[in-house]
CSV table of C-alpha atoms and ligand atoms in Angstrom, one decimal:
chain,number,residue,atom,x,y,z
N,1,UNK,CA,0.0,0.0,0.0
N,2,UNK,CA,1.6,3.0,-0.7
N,3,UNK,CA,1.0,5.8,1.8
N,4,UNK,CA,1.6,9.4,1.3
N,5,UNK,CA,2.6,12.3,3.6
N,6,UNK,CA,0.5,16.1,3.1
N,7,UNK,CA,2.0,18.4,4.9
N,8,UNK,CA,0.0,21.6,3.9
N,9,UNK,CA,-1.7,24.2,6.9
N,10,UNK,CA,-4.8,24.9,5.1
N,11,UNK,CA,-7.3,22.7,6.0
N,12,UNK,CA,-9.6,22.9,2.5
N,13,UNK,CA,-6.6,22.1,0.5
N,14,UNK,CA,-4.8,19.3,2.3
N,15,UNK,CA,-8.5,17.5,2.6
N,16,UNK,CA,-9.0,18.2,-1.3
N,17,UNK,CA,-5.8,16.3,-1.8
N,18,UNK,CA,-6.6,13.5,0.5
N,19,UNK,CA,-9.6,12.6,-0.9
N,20,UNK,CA,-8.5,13.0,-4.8
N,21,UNK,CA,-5.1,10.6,-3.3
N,22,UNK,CA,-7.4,8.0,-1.6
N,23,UNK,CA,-9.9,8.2,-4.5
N,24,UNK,CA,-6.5,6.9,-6.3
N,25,UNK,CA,-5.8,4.3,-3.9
N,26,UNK,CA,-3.7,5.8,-2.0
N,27,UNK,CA,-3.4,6.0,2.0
N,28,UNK,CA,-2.8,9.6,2.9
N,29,UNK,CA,-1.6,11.0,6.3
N,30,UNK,CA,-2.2,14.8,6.9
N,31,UNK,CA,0.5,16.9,9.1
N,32,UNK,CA,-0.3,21.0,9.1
N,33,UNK,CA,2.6,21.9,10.5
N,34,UNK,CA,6.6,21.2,10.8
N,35,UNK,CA,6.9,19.5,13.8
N,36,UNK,CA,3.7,17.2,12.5
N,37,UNK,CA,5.5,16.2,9.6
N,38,UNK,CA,8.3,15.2,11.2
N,39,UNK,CA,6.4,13.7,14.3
N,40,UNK,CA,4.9,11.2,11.2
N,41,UNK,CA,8.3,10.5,9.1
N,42,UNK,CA,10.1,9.6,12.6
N,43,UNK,CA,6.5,7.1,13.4
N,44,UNK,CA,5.9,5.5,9.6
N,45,UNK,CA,7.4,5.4,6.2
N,46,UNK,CA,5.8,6.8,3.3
N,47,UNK,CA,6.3,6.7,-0.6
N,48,UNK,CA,6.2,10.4,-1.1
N,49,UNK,CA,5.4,14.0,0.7
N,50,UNK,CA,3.6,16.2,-0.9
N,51,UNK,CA,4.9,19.9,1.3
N,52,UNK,CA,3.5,22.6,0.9
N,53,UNK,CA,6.2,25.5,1.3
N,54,UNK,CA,4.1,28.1,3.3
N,55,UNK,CA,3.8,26.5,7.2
N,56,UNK,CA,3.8,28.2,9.9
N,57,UNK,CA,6.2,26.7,11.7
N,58,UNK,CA,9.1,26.8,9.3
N,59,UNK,CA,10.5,28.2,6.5
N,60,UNK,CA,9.6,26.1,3.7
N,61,UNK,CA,13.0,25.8,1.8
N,62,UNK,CA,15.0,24.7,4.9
N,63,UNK,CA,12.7,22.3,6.1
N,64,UNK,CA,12.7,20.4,2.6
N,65,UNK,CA,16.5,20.1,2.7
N,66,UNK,CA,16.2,19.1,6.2
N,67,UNK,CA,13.5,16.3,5.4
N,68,UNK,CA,14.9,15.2,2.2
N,69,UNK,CA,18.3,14.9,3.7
N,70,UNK,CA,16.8,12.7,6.9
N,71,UNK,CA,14.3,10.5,5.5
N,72,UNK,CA,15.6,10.5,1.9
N,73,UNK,CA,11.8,10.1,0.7
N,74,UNK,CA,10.6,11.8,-2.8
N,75,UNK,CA,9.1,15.4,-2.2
N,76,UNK,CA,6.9,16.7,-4.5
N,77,UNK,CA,6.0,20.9,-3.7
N,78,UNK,CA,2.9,22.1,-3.8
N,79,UNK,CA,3.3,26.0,-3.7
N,80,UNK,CA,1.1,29.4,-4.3
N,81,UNK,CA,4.3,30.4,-5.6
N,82,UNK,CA,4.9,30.4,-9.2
N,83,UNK,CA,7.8,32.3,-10.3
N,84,UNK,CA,10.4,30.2,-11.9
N,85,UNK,CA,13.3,31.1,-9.6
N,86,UNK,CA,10.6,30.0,-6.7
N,87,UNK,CA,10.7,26.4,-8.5
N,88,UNK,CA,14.3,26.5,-9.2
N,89,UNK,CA,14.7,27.0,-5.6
N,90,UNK,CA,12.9,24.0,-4.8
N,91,UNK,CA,14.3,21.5,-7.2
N,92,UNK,CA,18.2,23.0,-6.1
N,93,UNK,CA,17.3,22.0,-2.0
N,94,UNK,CA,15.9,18.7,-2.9
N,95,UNK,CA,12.7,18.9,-4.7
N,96,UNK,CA,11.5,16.1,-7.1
N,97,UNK,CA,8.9,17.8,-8.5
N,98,UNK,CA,6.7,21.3,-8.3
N,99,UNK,CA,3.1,21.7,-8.4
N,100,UNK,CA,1.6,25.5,-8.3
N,101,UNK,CA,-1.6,26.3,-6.6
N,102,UNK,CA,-4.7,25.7,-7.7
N,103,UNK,CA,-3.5,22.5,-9.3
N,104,UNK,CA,-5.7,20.1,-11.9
N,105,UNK,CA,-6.5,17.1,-9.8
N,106,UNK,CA,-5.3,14.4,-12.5
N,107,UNK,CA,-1.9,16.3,-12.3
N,108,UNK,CA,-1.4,15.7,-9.0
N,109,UNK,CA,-2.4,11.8,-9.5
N,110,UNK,CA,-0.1,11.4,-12.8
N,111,UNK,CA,2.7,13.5,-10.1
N,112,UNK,CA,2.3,10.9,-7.3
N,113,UNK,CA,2.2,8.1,-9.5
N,114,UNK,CA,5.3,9.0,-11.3
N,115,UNK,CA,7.3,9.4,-8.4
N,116,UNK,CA,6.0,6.4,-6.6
N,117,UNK,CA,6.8,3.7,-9.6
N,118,UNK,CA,9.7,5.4,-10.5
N,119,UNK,CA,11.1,4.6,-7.0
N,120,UNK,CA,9.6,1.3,-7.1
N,121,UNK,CA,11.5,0.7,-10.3
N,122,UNK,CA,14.4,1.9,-8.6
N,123,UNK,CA,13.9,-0.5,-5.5
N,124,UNK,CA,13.7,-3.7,-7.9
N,125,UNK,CA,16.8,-3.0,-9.7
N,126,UNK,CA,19.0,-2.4,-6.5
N,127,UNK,CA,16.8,-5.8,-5.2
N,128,UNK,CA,17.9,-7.4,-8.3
N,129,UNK,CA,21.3,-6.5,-8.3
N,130,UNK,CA,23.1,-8.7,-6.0
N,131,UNK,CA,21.6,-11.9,-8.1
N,132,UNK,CA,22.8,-10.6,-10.7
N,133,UNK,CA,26.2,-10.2,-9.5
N,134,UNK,CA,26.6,-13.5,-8.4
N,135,UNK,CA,25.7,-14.9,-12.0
N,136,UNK,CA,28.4,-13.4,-13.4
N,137,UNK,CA,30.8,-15.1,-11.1
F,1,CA,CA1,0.4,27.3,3.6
């Protein structure tokens, strides 16, 4: 099951991506604030976060290099902001994608999925690898 991690203080938005996620299969966790987020990466694992860059309780930009660096999980941004420098931003401390406010609902799914089977893929060929090694012997 492949479970993913909102991390977004506005209540209407991180329940509109919820519901669009689970509708997708998905099992979603909400945090809406800094210390939440990390309170839930430190208690489960999850395929992907989905942070939104504007939380109260941290600026958005550190706290991305400080999760990605941590827990090492894909991070897809999902930010008001839409200048491009914004987006460069996030991509250069760790971002793996950027979606801008309001988002297309299918976008975000075809974002999630992406990520998620792409680290799957990823998973199965370092799984695979060892076998493979021993063949050649
Ligand atoms: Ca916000």
């Amino acid at each position: 099951m492949n479970k993913i991690l909102i991390v977004e203080d506005e209540f209407s938005i991180s329940n509109f991506m919820k519901t669009v996620l689970e509708g997708d299969g998905y099992t979603v966790e909400v945090a809406t604030c800094a210390a939440q987020a990390r309170a839930a990466l430190e208690k489960m694992e999850f395929s992907a976060m989905l942070l939104d860059l504007g939380l109260p309780d941290a600026d958005g930009l550190e706290l991305l290099r400080e999760l990605r660096q941590r827990y090492g999980l894909p991070v897809i941004v999902v930010s008001a902001r839409t200048e491009e420098s914004e987006k460069v931003a996030a991509l250069d401390s760790g971002a793996d994608d950027y979606i801008t406010k309001p988002f297309n609902t299918n976008l975000l799914i075809s974002r999630c999925n992406n990520l998620v089977n792409s680290r799957i893929l990823l998973q199965e060929k370092f799984s695979k690898q060892p076998q493979a090694f021993v063949q050649m012997l």
